[in-house]
mmCIF file of C-alpha atoms in Angstrom:
data_model
loop_
_atom_site.group_PDB
_atom_site.id
_atom_site.type_symbol
_atom_site.label_atom_id
_atom_site.label_comp_id
_atom_site.label_asym_id
_atom_site.label_seq_id
_atom_site.Cartn_x
_atom_site.Cartn_y
_atom_site.Cartn_z
ATOM 1 C CA MET A 7 -44.157 -38.843 9.914
ATOM 2 C CA SER A 8 -42.241 -35.952 11.486
ATOM 3 C CA PRO A 9 -44.071 -33.778 14.035
ATOM 4 C CA ARG A 10 -45.229 -30.366 12.785
ATOM 5 C CA ARG A 11 -43.286 -27.396 14.074
ATOM 6 C CA SER A 12 -45.097 -24.273 15.150
ATOM 7 C CA PRO A 13 -44.726 -21.167 12.959
ATOM 8 C CA THR A 14 -43.396 -19.282 15.986
ATOM 9 C CA LEU A 15 -40.491 -21.700 16.476
ATOM 10 C CA LEU A 16 -39.631 -21.578 12.777
ATOM 11 C CA LEU A 17 -39.610 -17.791 12.843
ATOM 12 C CA LEU A 18 -37.347 -17.718 15.886
ATOM 13 C CA ALA A 19 -34.928 -20.135 14.223
ATOM 14 C CA LEU A 20 -34.799 -17.960 11.121
ATOM 15 C CA VAL A 21 -34.138 -14.790 13.158
ATOM 16 C CA CYS A 22 -31.261 -16.505 14.966
ATOM 17 C CA LEU A 23 -29.800 -17.628 11.648
ATOM 18 C CA LEU A 24 -29.909 -14.228 9.919
ATOM 19 C CA PRO A 25 -26.704 -12.775 11.489
ATOM 20 C CA ALA A 26 -24.739 -15.836 10.372
ATOM 21 C CA LEU A 27 -26.178 -15.611 6.859
ATOM 22 C CA SER A 28 -25.485 -11.881 6.556
ATOM 23 C CA GLY A 29 -21.828 -12.351 7.509
ATOM 24 C CA ALA A 30 -21.259 -15.485 5.465
ATOM 25 C CA GLY A 31 -20.096 -13.562 2.389
ATOM 26 C CA GLU A 32 -17.903 -11.098 4.289
ATOM 27 C CA ARG A 33 -14.152 -11.573 4.565
ATOM 28 C CA VAL A 34 -11.606 -9.670 6.594
ATOM 29 C CA ALA A 35 -9.313 -7.632 4.345
ATOM 30 C CA ARG A 36 -5.670 -8.742 4.450
ATOM 31 C CA ILE A 37 -3.198 -5.893 4.079
ATOM 32 C CA VAL A 38 0.598 -5.896 3.880
ATOM 33 C CA ILE A 39 2.456 -2.730 4.892
ATOM 34 C CA ASP A 40 6.062 -2.430 3.770
ATOM 35 C CA PRO A 41 8.176 0.056 5.787
ATOM 36 C CA GLY A 42 10.950 0.993 3.352
ATOM 37 C CA HIS A 43 14.636 0.283 3.988
ATOM 38 C CA GLY A 44 15.900 -0.927 7.393
ATOM 39 C CA GLY A 45 19.126 -2.090 9.001
ATOM 40 C CA ALA A 46 22.211 -0.916 7.124
ATOM 41 C CA LYS A 47 19.960 0.357 4.338
ATOM 42 C CA GLU A 48 19.015 3.570 6.102
ATOM 43 C CA GLY A 49 17.408 5.400 3.196
ATOM 44 C CA ALA A 50 17.430 9.180 3.000
ATOM 45 C CA LYS A 51 18.587 11.390 5.860
ATOM 46 C CA GLY A 52 16.545 14.187 7.369
ATOM 47 C CA PRO A 53 17.297 16.996 9.847
ATOM 48 C CA GLY A 54 19.432 15.950 12.782
ATOM 49 C CA GLU A 55 19.529 12.169 13.061
ATOM 50 C CA ILE A 56 16.219 11.410 11.363
ATOM 51 C CA TRP A 57 16.432 8.583 8.835
ATOM 52 C CA GLU A 58 13.915 7.380 6.286
ATOM 53 C CA LYS A 59 13.984 3.820 7.656
ATOM 54 C CA GLU A 60 12.813 5.066 11.080
ATOM 55 C CA ILE A 61 10.062 7.328 9.726
ATOM 56 C CA ALA A 62 8.744 4.566 7.462
ATOM 57 C CA LEU A 63 8.531 2.047 10.313
ATOM 58 C CA GLN A 64 6.905 4.488 12.735
ATOM 59 C CA ILE A 65 4.208 5.467 10.243
ATOM 60 C CA ALA A 66 3.681 1.817 9.265
ATOM 61 C CA GLN A 67 3.120 0.856 12.904
ATOM 62 C CA ARG A 68 0.630 3.687 13.413
ATOM 63 C CA LEU A 69 -1.135 2.717 10.195
ATOM 64 C CA ARG A 70 -1.372 -0.908 11.285
ATOM 65 C CA GLU A 71 -3.150 0.124 14.490
ATOM 66 C CA LYS A 72 -5.727 2.120 12.556
ATOM 67 C CA LEU A 73 -6.352 -0.547 9.933
ATOM 68 C CA GLU A 74 -6.704 -3.254 12.577
ATOM 69 C CA ALA A 75 -9.135 -1.050 14.504
ATOM 70 C CA ALA A 76 -11.177 -0.831 11.292
ATOM 71 C CA GLY A 77 -11.312 -4.634 11.095
ATOM 72 C CA SER A 78 -8.475 -5.540 8.715
ATOM 73 C CA GLU A 79 -5.801 -8.166 9.215
ATOM 74 C CA VAL A 80 -2.427 -6.457 8.814
ATOM 75 C CA PHE A 81 1.104 -7.739 8.247
ATOM 76 C CA LEU A 82 4.361 -5.747 8.227
ATOM 77 C CA THR A 83 7.266 -6.848 6.045
ATOM 78 C CA ARG A 84 9.536 -5.815 8.918
ATOM 79 C CA GLU A 85 8.639 -5.236 12.544
ATOM 80 C CA GLN A 86 11.878 -3.577 13.604
ATOM 81 C CA ASP A 87 15.109 -2.046 12.298
ATOM 82 C CA THR A 88 16.169 -5.021 10.212
ATOM 83 C CA GLN A 89 17.474 -5.234 6.665
ATOM 84 C CA LEU A 90 15.229 -6.999 4.168
ATOM 85 C CA ALA A 91 15.904 -7.364 0.452
ATOM 86 C CA LEU A 92 13.267 -6.072 -1.952
ATOM 87 C CA ALA A 93 12.724 -9.570 -3.354
ATOM 88 C CA GLU A 94 12.128 -10.862 0.192
ATOM 89 C CA ARG A 95 9.526 -8.161 0.770
ATOM 90 C CA VAL A 96 7.663 -9.233 -2.368
ATOM 91 C CA ALA A 97 7.874 -12.927 -1.461
ATOM 92 C CA PHE A 98 6.628 -12.260 2.081
ATOM 93 C CA SER A 99 3.755 -10.181 0.790
ATOM 94 C CA ASN A 100 2.578 -12.792 -1.692
ATOM 95 C CA SER A 101 2.810 -15.513 0.959
ATOM 96 C CA GLN A 102 0.172 -13.621 2.973
ATOM 97 C CA ARG A 103 -2.219 -13.537 -0.022
ATOM 98 C CA PRO A 104 -3.089 -9.887 0.650
ATOM 99 C CA ASP A 105 -5.933 -7.805 -0.721
ATOM 100 C CA LEU A 106 -3.595 -4.840 -1.055
ATOM 101 C CA PHE A 107 0.003 -3.740 -0.458
ATOM 102 C CA LEU A 108 1.280 -0.386 0.852
ATOM 103 C CA SER A 109 4.966 0.542 0.734
ATOM 104 C CA ILE A 110 5.912 3.535 2.913
ATOM 105 C CA HIS A 111 8.869 5.788 2.044
ATOM 106 C CA ALA A 112 10.142 9.345 2.450
ATOM 107 C CA ASN A 113 11.520 11.322 -0.468
ATOM 108 C CA SER A 114 14.787 13.224 -0.803
ATOM 109 C CA MET A 115 16.648 15.647 -3.046
ATOM 110 C CA PRO A 116 20.389 15.459 -3.840
ATOM 111 C CA THR A 117 21.515 19.112 -3.701
ATOM 112 C CA LYS A 118 21.266 21.754 -0.994
ATOM 113 C CA ARG A 119 19.251 24.093 -3.217
ATOM 114 C CA LEU A 120 16.719 21.399 -4.134
ATOM 115 C CA ARG A 121 16.509 20.169 -0.540
ATOM 116 C CA GLU A 122 15.522 23.656 0.619
ATOM 117 C CA ARG A 123 12.776 24.158 -1.959
ATOM 118 C CA THR A 124 11.295 20.706 -2.710
ATOM 119 C CA GLU A 125 8.529 19.310 -0.508
ATOM 120 C CA GLY A 126 5.232 17.470 -0.789
ATOM 121 C CA ILE A 127 3.568 14.082 -1.044
ATOM 122 C CA GLU A 128 3.583 11.692 -4.003
ATOM 123 C CA THR A 129 1.689 8.412 -4.378
ATOM 124 C CA TYR A 130 2.856 5.876 -6.956
ATOM 125 C CA PHE A 131 1.465 2.846 -8.704
ATOM 126 C CA LEU A 132 3.354 0.560 -11.031
ATOM 127 C CA SER A 133 4.040 1.351 -14.660
ATOM 128 C CA ALA A 134 6.739 0.217 -17.076
ATOM 129 C CA ASN A 135 7.343 3.885 -17.914
ATOM 130 C CA ALA A 136 7.759 6.644 -15.360
ATOM 131 C CA SER A 137 5.335 9.561 -15.580
ATOM 132 C CA GLY A 138 8.266 12.007 -15.755
ATOM 133 C CA GLU A 139 11.948 12.497 -15.048
ATOM 134 C CA ALA A 140 11.282 13.235 -11.383
ATOM 135 C CA ALA A 141 9.271 10.016 -11.013
ATOM 136 C CA ARG A 142 12.043 8.071 -12.756
ATOM 137 C CA ALA A 143 14.600 9.525 -10.335
ATOM 138 C CA VAL A 144 12.501 8.471 -7.330
ATOM 139 C CA ALA A 145 12.148 4.932 -8.707
ATOM 140 C CA ASP A 146 15.888 4.734 -9.404
ATOM 141 C CA ARG A 147 16.662 5.728 -5.820
ATOM 142 C CA GLU A 148 14.203 3.274 -4.277
ATOM 143 C CA ASN A 149 15.321 0.520 -6.685
ATOM 144 C CA ALA A 150 18.971 0.891 -5.683
ATOM 145 C CA GLU A 151 18.602 -2.112 -3.365
ATOM 146 C CA ALA A 152 17.066 -4.308 -6.083
ATOM 147 C CA PRO A 153 18.977 -7.313 -7.485
ATOM 148 C CA THR A 154 20.896 -6.443 -10.634
ATOM 149 C CA ALA A 155 19.958 -9.636 -12.469
ATOM 150 C CA ARG A 156 17.164 -12.174 -12.495
ATOM 151 C CA SER A 157 17.556 -15.885 -12.852
ATOM 152 C CA GLY A 158 15.440 -18.987 -13.156
ATOM 153 C CA ARG A 159 11.734 -18.651 -13.830
ATOM 154 C CA GLY A 160 11.711 -14.862 -13.737
ATOM 155 C CA HIS A 161 14.153 -14.727 -16.685
ATOM 156 C CA SER A 162 11.829 -16.552 -19.082
ATOM 157 C CA THR A 163 9.837 -14.378 -21.489
ATOM 158 C CA LEU A 164 6.924 -16.815 -21.309
ATOM 159 C CA SER A 165 7.019 -16.781 -17.514
ATOM 160 C CA PHE A 166 7.053 -12.992 -17.531
ATOM 161 C CA ILE A 167 3.934 -12.951 -19.720
ATOM 162 C CA LEU A 168 2.163 -15.490 -17.493
ATOM 163 C CA ASP A 169 3.073 -13.556 -14.373
ATOM 164 C CA ASP A 170 1.921 -10.334 -15.990
ATOM 165 C CA LEU A 171 -1.440 -11.860 -16.903
ATOM 166 C CA ALA A 172 -1.890 -13.085 -13.327
ATOM 167 C CA ARG A 173 -1.269 -9.559 -12.018
ATOM 168 C CA THR A 174 -3.281 -7.584 -14.588
ATOM 169 C CA GLU A 175 -6.381 -7.135 -12.426
ATOM 170 C CA ALA A 176 -4.299 -6.213 -9.376
ATOM 171 C CA HIS A 177 -2.453 -3.564 -11.355
ATOM 172 C CA SER A 178 -5.655 -2.105 -12.763
ATOM 173 C CA ASP A 179 -6.932 -1.660 -9.195
ATOM 174 C CA ALA A 180 -3.652 -0.099 -8.034
ATOM 175 C CA SER A 181 -4.468 3.222 -9.673
ATOM 176 C CA ARG A 182 -7.850 3.288 -7.887
ATOM 177 C CA LEU A 183 -6.078 2.629 -4.599
ATOM 178 C CA ALA A 184 -3.569 5.417 -5.241
ATOM 179 C CA TYR A 185 -6.317 7.918 -6.070
ATOM 180 C CA ALA A 186 -8.298 6.878 -2.976
ATOM 181 C CA ILE A 187 -5.317 7.516 -0.681
ATOM 182 C CA HIS A 188 -3.546 10.513 -2.190
ATOM 183 C CA PRO A 189 -6.117 13.335 -1.865
ATOM 184 C CA ARG A 190 -6.842 12.330 1.721
ATOM 185 C CA LEU A 191 -3.123 12.492 2.524
ATOM 186 C CA VAL A 192 -2.828 15.977 1.062
ATOM 187 C CA SER A 193 -5.982 17.188 2.806
ATOM 188 C CA ARG A 194 -5.114 15.884 6.282
ATOM 189 C CA SER A 195 -1.427 16.823 6.209
ATOM 190 C CA GLY A 196 -1.658 20.172 4.451
ATOM 191 C CA ALA A 197 1.426 19.152 2.482
ATOM 192 C CA ALA A 198 2.112 20.199 -1.089
ATOM 193 C CA ASP A 199 0.323 18.025 -3.631
ATOM 194 C CA ARG A 200 2.844 16.471 -6.028
ATOM 195 C CA GLY A 201 0.213 14.182 -7.487
ATOM 196 C CA VAL A 202 -0.360 10.524 -8.224
ATOM 197 C CA GLN A 203 2.548 9.255 -10.305
ATOM 198 C CA GLN A 204 3.587 6.091 -12.130
ATOM 199 C CA ALA A 205 7.021 4.464 -12.114
ATOM 200 C CA PRO A 206 8.677 1.017 -12.367
ATOM 201 C CA PHE A 207 9.328 0.285 -8.688
ATOM 202 C CA PHE A 208 10.863 -3.135 -8.120
ATOM 203 C CA VAL A 209 8.950 -3.710 -4.884
ATOM 204 C CA LEU A 210 5.619 -3.234 -6.700
ATOM 205 C CA THR A 211 6.500 -5.394 -9.702
ATOM 206 C CA GLY A 212 5.921 -8.833 -8.243
ATOM 207 C CA VAL A 213 3.169 -8.172 -5.716
ATOM 208 C CA GLU A 214 0.025 -10.119 -6.599
ATOM 209 C CA ALA A 215 -2.384 -7.515 -5.229
ATOM 210 C CA PRO A 216 -3.209 -3.846 -5.804
ATOM 211 C CA ALA A 217 0.013 -2.161 -4.695
ATOM 212 C CA VAL A 218 1.097 1.434 -4.163
ATOM 213 C CA LEU A 219 4.223 3.172 -2.919
ATOM 214 C CA ILE A 220 3.686 6.305 -0.849
ATOM 215 C CA GLU A 221 6.349 8.994 -0.515
ATOM 216 C CA VAL A 222 4.970 10.669 2.603
ATOM 217 C CA GLY A 223 7.088 13.804 2.163
ATOM 218 C CA PHE A 224 10.595 15.061 1.557
ATOM 219 C CA ILE A 225 12.678 14.144 4.559
ATOM 220 C CA SER A 226 15.459 16.273 3.060
ATOM 221 C CA HIS A 227 13.365 19.470 3.330
ATOM 222 C CA PRO A 228 14.234 21.363 6.548
ATOM 223 C CA GLN A 229 10.634 21.940 7.674
ATOM 224 C CA GLU A 230 8.878 18.943 6.157
ATOM 225 C CA GLY A 231 11.636 16.603 7.318
ATOM 226 C CA ALA A 232 11.213 17.867 10.880
ATOM 227 C CA ARG A 233 7.413 17.405 10.678
ATOM 228 C CA LEU A 234 7.852 13.810 9.541
ATOM 229 C CA GLY A 235 9.612 13.068 12.816
ATOM 230 C CA LYS A 236 6.715 14.315 14.952
ATOM 231 C CA ALA A 237 4.164 11.856 16.361
ATOM 232 C CA ALA A 238 1.120 14.072 15.679
ATOM 233 C CA TYR A 239 2.050 14.485 12.022
ATOM 234 C CA GLN A 240 2.673 10.762 11.636
ATOM 235 C CA GLU A 241 -0.753 10.122 13.163
ATOM 236 C CA ALA A 242 -2.360 12.434 10.600
ATOM 237 C CA LEU A 243 -0.600 10.636 7.747
ATOM 238 C CA ALA A 244 -1.564 7.206 9.074
ATOM 239 C CA GLN A 245 -5.184 8.288 9.533
ATOM 240 C CA ALA A 246 -5.349 9.625 5.968
ATOM 241 C CA ILE A 247 -3.915 6.433 4.470
ATOM 242 C CA SER A 248 -6.316 4.332 6.538
ATOM 243 C CA GLU A 249 -9.292 6.385 5.352
ATOM 244 C CA GLY A 250 -8.175 5.980 1.748
ATOM 245 C CA VAL A 251 -7.835 2.232 2.185
ATOM 246 C CA GLN A 252 -11.317 1.963 3.702
ATOM 247 C CA ALA A 253 -12.781 3.955 0.803
ATOM 248 C CA PHE A 254 -11.028 1.669 -1.692
ATOM 249 C CA LEU A 255 -12.265 -1.473 0.067
ATOM 250 C CA ARG A 256 -15.844 -0.188 0.175
ATOM 251 C CA GLU A 257 -15.778 0.712 -3.504
ATOM 252 C CA THR A 258 -14.291 -2.662 -4.396
ATOM 253 C CA GLN A 259 -16.942 -4.491 -2.368
ATOM 254 C CA ARG A 260 -19.739 -2.534 -4.052
ATOM 255 C CA ARG A 261 -18.254 -3.284 -7.469
ATOM 256 C CA ASP A 262 -17.871 -6.990 -6.754
ATOM 257 C CA MET A 263 -21.413 -7.269 -5.384
ATOM 258 C CA SER A 264 -23.004 -5.276 -8.230
ATOM 259 C CA PRO A 265 -25.299 -7.329 -10.510
ATOM 260 C CA SER A 266 -23.618 -5.636 -13.475
ATOM 261 C CA ALA A 267 -20.140 -6.760 -12.389
ATOM 262 C CA PRO A 268 -18.652 -9.258 -14.877
ATOM 263 C CA VAL A 269 -18.593 -12.876 -13.754
ATOM 264 C CA ALA A 270 -15.125 -14.370 -13.593
ATOM 265 C CA GLY A 271 -14.475 -16.464 -16.657
ATOM 266 C CA SER A 272 -17.380 -15.018 -18.653
ATOM 267 C CA THR A 273 -16.734 -13.904 -22.207
ATOM 268 C CA GLY A 274 -19.610 -11.427 -22.385
ATOM 269 C CA PRO A 275 -22.543 -11.426 -24.816
#
């Protein structure tokens, strides 16, 4: 017969166990940040010698610091000025099994007149159809580095359907992520609001997580391009994106913990 334990000792044991129990269901968010372009793929050019590849990496590094300070585990598709194919970025991202994916870019216009008058921030999530001609043009420019043909498993119609089904939930959350980030970016930066858009970006197509592509401004605009090269402005952009990500993660956690949330695999009443 086991000796009886005093109520005081049992209470103390329970108190010591509570912190472990409260944290048992929590998991550190895993986030992949994709600084656009790199190496010989310099992206768009800004005032002086400012290039999109440099701006994207600098903002990505600042964003990583803020997300890590908030408790997330963060991975960059590239850590320095190296060239990385779009397919490699997708493969790297999926290998990390992320909770979300953020691709950082800077926009550009082709003519002198448009460069002088076009500025502002756009945030994109994936769609088979672009939300307008301007969105299509942005996707075409960012997709210029994409492979021209697919082979193997990706070429099969059945495989495409299976892949699409696997990514459906991630894509449905991508719009929520975009709308969590975009207004905070506009508010903190004071930049023109060009809205949340949809377009068929190659780098978002295969990512198995909620994924957005952020055009942090028009590097081709004389004033906005110069601002994008300044540390204080990059800090403001990184802070805004981080705040949007935290809001998205909190909302997602509340949804997943809600008693009314559907149970995976359930078919309903």
